[in-house]
Every structure is written in structure tokens, then in C-alpha cells.
PDB file of C-alpha atoms in Angstrom:
ATOM      1  CA  MET A   1    -116.973 256.139   4.903  1.00 45.00           C
ATOM      2  CA  PHE A   2    -113.737 257.951   3.974  1.00 45.00           C
ATOM      3  CA  ASP A   3    -115.673 261.184   3.324  1.00 50.00           C
ATOM      4  CA  GLU A   4    -117.261 260.949   6.766  1.00 54.00           C
ATOM      5  CA  ILE A   5    -113.838 260.581   8.409  1.00 46.00           C
ATOM      6  CA  LEU A   6    -112.494 263.593   6.544  1.00 47.00           C
ATOM      7  CA  LYS A   7    -115.554 265.634   7.487  1.00 52.00           C
ATOM      8  CA  ALA A   8    -114.979 264.805  11.146  1.00 51.00           C
ATOM      9  CA  ILE A   9    -111.310 265.824  10.925  1.00 47.00           C
ATOM     10  CA  TYR A  10    -111.955 269.085   9.131  1.00 50.00           C
ATOM     11  CA  SER A  11    -114.970 269.995  11.256  1.00 55.00           C
ATOM     12  CA  SER A  12    -112.797 269.716  14.380  1.00 51.00           C
ATOM     13  CA  ASN A  13    -110.146 271.900  12.715  1.00 49.00           C
ATOM     14  CA  THR A  14    -112.808 274.464  11.794  1.00 50.00           C
ATOM     15  CA  THR A  15    -114.038 274.587  15.385  1.00 50.00           C
ATOM     16  CA  ALA A  16    -110.489 275.070  16.625  1.00 45.00           C
ATOM     17  CA  ARG A  17    -109.885 277.910  14.155  1.00 46.00           C
ATOM     18  CA  ARG A  18    -113.062 279.727  15.165  1.00 44.00           C
ATOM     19  CA  SER A  19    -112.190 279.435  18.842  1.00 41.00           C
ATOM     20  CA  GLY A  20    -108.587 280.509  18.194  1.00 39.00           C
ATOM     21  CA  THR A  21    -107.108 277.419  19.777  1.00 38.00           C
ATOM     22  CA  MET A  22    -105.479 275.829  16.717  1.00 42.00           C
ATOM     23  CA  GLU A  23    -101.748 275.495  17.226  1.00 45.00           C
ATOM     24  CA  ASN A  24     -99.110 276.022  14.578  1.00 55.00           C
ATOM     25  CA  ASP A  25     -97.209 272.727  14.542  1.00 62.00           C
ATOM     26  CA  MET A  26     -93.631 273.578  13.603  1.00 68.00           C
ATOM     27  CA  ASN A  27     -92.852 269.898  12.913  1.00 76.00           C
ATOM     28  CA  SER A  28     -95.681 269.327  10.442  1.00 82.00           C
ATOM     29  CA  THR A  29     -94.941 268.795   6.760  1.00 87.00           C
ATOM     30  CA  ASN A  30     -98.633 268.901   5.726  1.00 89.00           C
ATOM     31  CA  ILE A  31    -100.905 271.883   5.319  1.00 91.00           C
ATOM     32  CA  ILE A  32    -104.547 272.435   4.426  1.00 91.00           C
ATOM     33  CA  VAL A  33    -105.578 275.267   2.113  1.00 92.00           C
ATOM     34  CA  SER A  34    -109.211 276.355   2.529  1.00 91.00           C
ATOM     35  CA  ASN A  35    -111.403 278.957   0.836  1.00 90.00           C
ATOM     36  CA  VAL A  36    -110.207 277.558  -2.494  1.00 92.00           C
ATOM     37  CA  PRO A  37    -112.101 278.859  -5.569  1.00 91.00           C
ATOM     38  CA  ALA A  38    -114.368 276.317  -7.261  1.00 90.00           C
ATOM     39  CA  LEU A  39    -112.593 276.838 -10.612  1.00 92.00           C
ATOM     40  CA  VAL A  40    -109.492 275.122  -9.195  1.00 92.00           C
ATOM     41  CA  TYR A  41    -111.347 271.780  -9.343  1.00 91.00           C
ATOM     42  CA  THR A  42    -112.929 272.262 -12.781  1.00 91.00           C
ATOM     43  CA  ASN A  43    -110.566 274.442 -14.838  1.00 92.00           C
ATOM     44  CA  GLN A  44    -107.133 273.016 -15.648  1.00 92.00           C
ATOM     45  CA  GLN A  45    -105.550 276.420 -16.260  1.00 93.00           C
ATOM     46  CA  VAL A  46    -106.724 277.757 -12.907  1.00 92.00           C
ATOM     47  CA  LYS A  47    -105.535 274.537 -11.272  1.00 92.00           C
ATOM     48  CA  ASP A  48    -102.062 274.984 -12.821  1.00 92.00           C
ATOM     49  CA  ASP A  49    -101.945 278.604 -11.591  1.00 92.00           C
ATOM     50  CA  PHE A  50    -102.830 277.426  -8.090  1.00 93.00           C
ATOM     51  CA  THR A  51    -100.077 274.809  -8.214  1.00 91.00           C
ATOM     52  CA  GLN A  52     -97.538 277.435  -9.290  1.00 91.00           C
ATOM     53  CA  LEU A  53     -98.167 279.342  -6.056  1.00 91.00           C
ATOM     54  CA  PHE A  54     -96.659 276.481  -4.028  1.00 92.00           C
ATOM     55  CA  THR A  55     -93.970 275.333  -6.499  1.00 91.00           C
ATOM     56  CA  PRO A  56     -91.192 277.517  -4.919  1.00 91.00           C
ATOM     57  CA  PHE A  57     -91.641 275.595  -1.642  1.00 91.00           C
ATOM     58  CA  ASN A  58     -90.986 272.149  -3.176  1.00 89.00           C
ATOM     59  CA  PRO A  59     -94.285 270.381  -2.492  1.00 91.00           C
ATOM     60  CA  ASN A  60     -94.345 266.591  -2.568  1.00 90.00           C
ATOM     61  CA  SER A  61     -97.990 266.206  -3.526  1.00 90.00           C
ATOM     62  CA  LEU A  62    -101.221 268.157  -3.818  1.00 91.00           C
ATOM     63  CA  VAL A  63    -104.470 266.357  -3.005  1.00 91.00           C
ATOM     64  CA  TYR A  64    -107.585 268.188  -4.190  1.00 92.00           C
ATOM     65  CA  LEU A  65    -110.716 267.695  -2.075  1.00 90.00           C
ATOM     66  CA  PRO A  66    -113.572 269.344  -3.961  1.00 90.00           C
ATOM     67  CA  SER A  67    -116.203 268.013  -1.542  1.00 88.00           C
ATOM     68  CA  PHE A  68    -114.625 270.109   1.234  1.00 87.00           C
ATOM     69  CA  LYS A  69    -113.383 272.970  -0.953  1.00 88.00           C
ATOM     70  CA  ARG A  70    -109.869 272.321   0.326  1.00 91.00           C
ATOM     71  CA  VAL A  71    -106.465 271.188  -0.892  1.00 93.00           C
ATOM     72  CA  ARG A  72    -104.007 269.136   1.151  1.00 92.00           C
ATOM     73  CA  ILE A  73    -100.347 269.788   0.363  1.00 92.00           C
ATOM     74  CA  SER A  74     -97.364 267.748   1.594  1.00 91.00           C
ATOM     75  CA  PHE A  75     -93.800 269.116   1.702  1.00 91.00           C
ATOM     76  CA  ASN A  76     -90.371 267.576   2.114  1.00 88.00           C
ATOM     77  CA  THR A  77     -89.491 269.410   5.317  1.00 88.00           C
ATOM     78  CA  PRO A  78     -91.362 271.329   8.048  1.00 87.00           C
ATOM     79  CA  ARG A  79     -89.410 274.427   7.027  1.00 89.00           C
ATOM     80  CA  ASP A  80     -90.952 274.354   3.531  1.00 89.00           C
ATOM     81  CA  SER A  81     -94.472 274.067   4.906  1.00 88.00           C
ATOM     82  CA  HIS A  82     -93.862 276.864   7.417  1.00 88.00           C
ATOM     83  CA  GLU A  83     -92.502 279.197   4.729  1.00 89.00           C
ATOM     84  CA  ALA A  84     -95.501 278.434   2.493  1.00 90.00           C
ATOM     85  CA  ILE A  85     -97.869 279.435   5.288  1.00 89.00           C
ATOM     86  CA  GLN A  86     -96.001 282.663   6.063  1.00 89.00           C
ATOM     87  CA  THR A  87     -95.743 283.661   2.394  1.00 90.00           C
ATOM     88  CA  LEU A  88     -99.175 282.680   1.051  1.00 91.00           C
ATOM     89  CA  GLN A  89    -101.447 283.183   4.054  1.00 90.00           C
ATOM     90  CA  GLY A  90    -104.273 285.501   2.944  1.00 90.00           C
ATOM     91  CA  VAL A  91    -103.013 285.828  -0.647  1.00 90.00           C
ATOM     92  CA  GLN A  92    -105.790 286.727  -3.080  1.00 90.00           C
ATOM     93  CA  PHE A  93    -106.385 284.005  -5.669  1.00 91.00           C
ATOM     94  CA  GLN A  94    -109.285 284.395  -8.088  1.00 89.00           C
ATOM     95  CA  SER A  95    -110.535 287.230  -5.846  1.00 89.00           C
ATOM     96  CA  GLN A  96    -110.614 284.960  -2.779  1.00 89.00           C
ATOM     97  CA  PRO A  97    -108.144 285.089   0.146  1.00 92.00           C
ATOM     98  CA  LEU A  98    -106.490 281.736   0.783  1.00 91.00           C
ATOM     99  CA  LYS A  99    -106.511 280.351   4.324  1.00 91.00           C
ATOM    100  CA  ILE A 100    -103.726 277.933   5.215  1.00 90.00           C
ATOM    101  CA  PHE A 101    -103.444 275.767   8.311  1.00 87.00           C
ATOM    102  CA  CYS A 102    -101.062 273.113   9.555  1.00 86.00           C
ATOM    103  CA  LEU A 103    -102.087 269.516  10.066  1.00 80.00           C
ATOM    104  CA  LYS A 104    -101.008 268.820  13.614  1.00 73.00           C
ATOM    105  CA  THR A 105     -98.585 265.914  14.009  1.00 65.00           C
ATOM    106  CA  LEU A 106     -99.863 263.257  16.398  1.00 63.00           C
ATOM    107  CA  PRO A 107     -97.338 262.344  19.120  1.00 61.00           C
ATOM    108  CA  ALA A 108     -95.974 258.815  19.258  1.00 58.00           C
ATOM    109  CA  ALA A 109     -97.522 256.478  21.806  1.00 56.00           C
ATOM    110  CA  SER A 110     -95.680 256.382  25.136  1.00 60.00           C
ATOM    111  CA  ASN A 111     -94.613 253.245  26.976  1.00 65.00           C
ATOM    112  CA  SER A 112     -97.445 253.737  29.452  1.00 67.00           C
ATOM    113  CA  SER A 113    -100.053 253.131  26.750  1.00 72.00           C
ATOM    114  CA  LEU A 114    -102.102 249.974  26.782  1.00 77.00           C
ATOM    115  CA  ARG A 115    -100.474 247.225  24.742  1.00 77.00           C
ATOM    116  CA  PRO A 116    -101.859 243.908  23.495  1.00 77.00           C
ATOM    117  CA  PRO A 117    -101.210 240.916  25.749  1.00 74.00           C
ATOM    118  CA  THR A 118     -98.271 238.625  25.074  1.00 74.00           C
ATOM    119  CA  PRO A 119     -99.417 235.611  22.991  1.00 67.00           C
ATOM    120  CA  GLU A 120     -98.252 233.028  25.541  1.00 69.00           C
ATOM    121  CA  LYS A 121    -100.678 230.314  24.406  1.00 67.00           C
ATOM    122  CA  GLN A 122    -100.556 230.976  20.691  1.00 62.00           C
ATOM    123  CA  PHE A 123     -99.113 227.489  20.111  1.00 61.00           C
ATOM    124  CA  LEU A 124    -102.518 226.050  21.064  1.00 64.00           C
ATOM    125  CA  ILE A 125    -103.961 227.364  17.797  1.00 65.00           C
ATOM    126  CA  SER A 126    -104.559 224.592  15.279  1.00 64.00           C
ATOM    127  CA  PRO A 127    -102.391 224.544  13.255  1.00 64.00           C
ATOM    128  CA  PRO A 128     -99.981 226.423  15.560  1.00 60.00           C
ATOM    129  CA  ALA A 129     -98.274 229.520  14.214  1.00 66.00           C
ATOM    130  CA  SER A 130     -95.036 228.503  15.920  1.00 70.00           C
ATOM    131  CA  PRO A 131     -94.137 226.382  18.961  1.00 70.00           C
ATOM    132  CA  PRO A 132     -93.088 228.128  22.185  1.00 70.00           C
ATOM    133  CA  VAL A 133     -89.427 228.645  23.009  1.00 74.00           C
ATOM    134  CA  GLY A 134     -87.855 225.474  24.342  1.00 80.00           C
ATOM    135  CA  TRP A 135     -90.543 223.156  22.986  1.00 78.00           C
ATOM    136  CA  ARG A 136     -89.363 219.685  22.004  1.00 83.00           C
ATOM    137  CA  PRO A 137     -91.385 216.917  20.348  1.00 81.00           C
ATOM    138  CA  VAL A 138     -92.326 214.005  22.590  1.00 81.00           C
ATOM    139  CA  GLN A 139     -90.608 210.724  21.688  1.00 83.00           C
ATOM    140  CA  GLU A 140     -93.261 208.034  21.380  1.00 82.00           C
ATOM    141  CA  ASP A 141     -92.650 204.643  22.985  1.00 82.00           C
ATOM    142  CA  LYS A 142     -92.305 201.535  20.881  1.00 83.00           C
ATOM    143  CA  PRO A 143     -95.551 199.594  20.366  1.00 82.00           C
ATOM    144  CA  VAL A 144     -96.184 196.834  22.901  1.00 83.00           C
ATOM    145  CA  ILE A 145     -97.205 193.482  21.351  1.00 84.00           C
ATOM    146  CA  ASN A 146     -99.331 191.317  23.611  1.00 82.00           C
ATOM    147  CA  PHE A 147     -98.586 187.799  22.390  1.00 85.00           C
ATOM    148  CA  ASP A 148    -101.032 186.277  24.876  1.00 82.00           C
ATOM    149  CA  LEU A 149    -103.841 188.310  23.358  1.00 77.00           C
ATOM    150  CA  LEU A 150    -102.853 187.318  19.829  1.00 80.00           C
ATOM    151  CA  ALA A 151    -102.756 183.634  20.817  1.00 83.00           C
ATOM    152  CA  ALA A 152    -106.180 183.858  22.439  1.00 77.00           C
ATOM    153  CA  VAL A 153    -107.671 185.503  19.322  1.00 75.00           C
ATOM    154  CA  ALA A 154    -106.123 182.804  17.102  1.00 77.00           C
ATOM    155  CA  GLU A 155    -107.788 180.076  19.166  1.00 78.00           C
ATOM    156  CA  LEU A 156    -111.281 181.485  18.620  1.00 77.00           C
ATOM    157  CA  GLU A 157    -113.345 179.182  16.408  1.00 76.00           C
ATOM    158  CA  PRO A 158    -116.512 180.002  14.463  1.00 74.00           C
ATOM    159  CA  GLY A 159    -119.761 178.857  16.075  1.00 74.00           C
ATOM    160  CA  THR A 160    -118.417 179.010  19.618  1.00 78.00           C
ATOM    161  CA  ARG A 161    -119.242 181.354  22.444  1.00 80.00           C
ATOM    162  CA  HIS A 162    -116.589 182.968  24.621  1.00 78.00           C
ATOM    163  CA  GLU A 163    -117.223 184.779  27.882  1.00 81.00           C
ATOM    164  CA  LEU A 164    -114.874 187.745  28.119  1.00 77.00           C
ATOM    165  CA  HIS A 165    -116.145 189.066  31.411  1.00 79.00           C
ATOM    166  CA  LYS A 166    -118.008 187.071  34.016  1.00 84.00           C
ATOM    167  CA  GLY A 167    -121.131 188.729  35.286  1.00 85.00           C
ATOM    168  CA  THR A 168    -121.747 189.670  38.893  1.00 88.00           C
ATOM    169  CA  THR A 169    -124.796 190.719  40.873  1.00 87.00           C
ATOM    170  CA  SER A 170    -124.304 194.321  39.800  1.00 89.00           C
ATOM    171  CA  THR A 171    -122.698 193.994  36.336  1.00 88.00           C
ATOM    172  CA  PRO A 172    -123.625 191.942  33.264  1.00 90.00           C
ATOM    173  CA  SER A 173    -121.359 189.425  31.633  1.00 88.00           C
ATOM    174  CA  VAL A 174    -119.671 190.137  28.295  1.00 85.00           C
ATOM    175  CA  VAL A 175    -120.028 187.280  25.774  1.00 85.00           C
ATOM    176  CA  VAL A 176    -118.694 187.107  22.201  1.00 81.00           C
ATOM    177  CA  ASP A 177    -120.248 184.769  19.592  1.00 81.00           C
ATOM    178  CA  ILE A 178    -117.855 183.973  16.750  1.00 77.00           C
ATOM    179  CA  CYS A 179    -119.641 184.030  13.381  1.00 72.00           C
ATOM    180  CA  GLU A 180    -119.055 181.373  10.779  1.00 68.00           C
ATOM    181  CA  ASP A 181    -117.047 182.145   7.659  1.00 63.00           C
ATOM    182  CA  ASN A 182    -120.070 181.997   5.339  1.00 65.00           C
ATOM    183  CA  LEU A 183    -121.891 184.566   7.471  1.00 58.00           C
ATOM    184  CA  LEU A 184    -118.898 186.888   7.283  1.00 57.00           C
ATOM    185  CA  GLN A 185    -118.728 186.493   3.525  1.00 63.00           C
ATOM    186  CA  ARG A 186    -122.431 187.169   3.105  1.00 66.00           C
ATOM    187  CA  ALA A 187    -122.170 190.233   5.334  1.00 63.00           C
ATOM    188  CA  ALA A 188    -119.269 191.534   3.221  1.00 64.00           C
ATOM    189  CA  MET A 189    -121.198 190.964  -0.017  1.00 68.00           C
ATOM    190  CA  MET A 190    -124.394 192.549   1.303  1.00 71.00           C
ATOM    191  CA  ARG A 191    -125.270 195.729  -0.550  1.00 74.00           C
ATOM    192  CA  ILE A 192    -127.169 198.631   0.931  1.00 75.00           C
ATOM    193  CA  PRO A 193    -130.362 199.143  -1.106  1.00 76.00           C
ATOM    194  CA  GLN A 194    -130.654 202.476  -2.845  1.00 80.00           C
ATOM    195  CA  THR A 195    -133.330 204.781  -1.530  1.00 83.00           C
ATOM    196  CA  LYS A 196    -136.097 205.266  -4.046  1.00 83.00           C
ATOM    197  CA  ARG A 197    -136.650 208.783  -5.238  1.00 83.00           C
ATOM    198  CA  PRO A 198    -140.065 210.139  -4.186  1.00 82.00           C
ATOM    199  CA  ASN A 199    -142.653 211.013  -6.794  1.00 82.00           C
ATOM    200  CA  MET A 200    -142.188 214.510  -8.207  1.00 77.00           C
ATOM    201  CA  LYS A 201    -145.927 215.153  -8.606  1.00 67.00           C
TER     202      LYS A 201
END
């Protein structure tokens, strides 16, 4: 994937060079050296000699790209990169003239560019990243104890039937039958039978 991206970048630069439209970016601190001899990538001595060509201009780093037959060089200042181009452009190295080009600096995005929307409802994410400004926790009310309901439940006796809601012509009645204590105990002690494993034939 990375090789494909580099190929796209350098193919566009090649097209610009052939059409004569490539600009010399005076603010760029990176250059590309093309038409590099193959021995630079395989022979250490030739590689050292190539590095010595750019040493007077204080390079930060040299990145060798044998797949593209190019070398990317970064400098401390735009002045160093510009002087390297003026001095070494077309210099014969291993019987091949070096071709040097600037990597154009991309301009910073203006305020008119499209920006991501403001995360106004980000607090709805579970768990929320952070509550919105001014958010305060809701104070819960104290629990309400219905003593009438507790008294009515205490009066329920096993074996009796209690009608909670009287039926009408359009709705049924709601009746509760209170179980006896022994039925409750047997229900609590009842075990769910284990499902038998099927035959593995």
C-alpha cells in the first residue's frame, strides 16, 4: 500500500517535470534525487560517496528508495536544500547526471475548509466521554413508603382469594390466590431436571 502511494506521488511529479510545470518551492526542506545509479543501493562504498556529495549542506536524513531509483533528502533549512539543488543539479555521479527536485510544501488548510461538526450530543454515548458544560446530576427524591399497601399485604392469608380489580363488561377482573406455606416450600425445593445428552451414534 505504501509503495502504491509513493508511486502515485512520484508519477505526478514526473508528469509535472515533463510538462515543465513543476515549481521550485523556496520554502521546502525536502528534495528528491532521481537518476540515481543502481550501485548506490547495493555497494556501501558508492553509497558513502553519494552521501558525501550532500554532507556540506547539512542533511538531516537520507531515505533510499531503490524501487523508484530515487533518494529523498531532508535538510534543516530551505536555504540548505536550495543550495544543494543549485550546486549538484546535473552533477555526474557514476557516469550518470543527477536530477534534483523539490518536494512542494502543501499549504495549511484555510478557515473556509470543511470542518467536523461540533460534538453537541457526545454525552449521549454510553459511557459518556464527558458531560456537557453546565450539567448537574439530578437529585433523586426520597422513597415513598405506602403503609396502607404494606398493611394490606400483611393481612393476606394462605388459601384465600383476593380480588384486586373488579371486572367490568369490557375488562376482566384481577384475582390473586395466596398459596399455602407448604406449596411455597415445595416450589423452592423443586429442582429443574437436567436435559439428557442425546446419543452420539
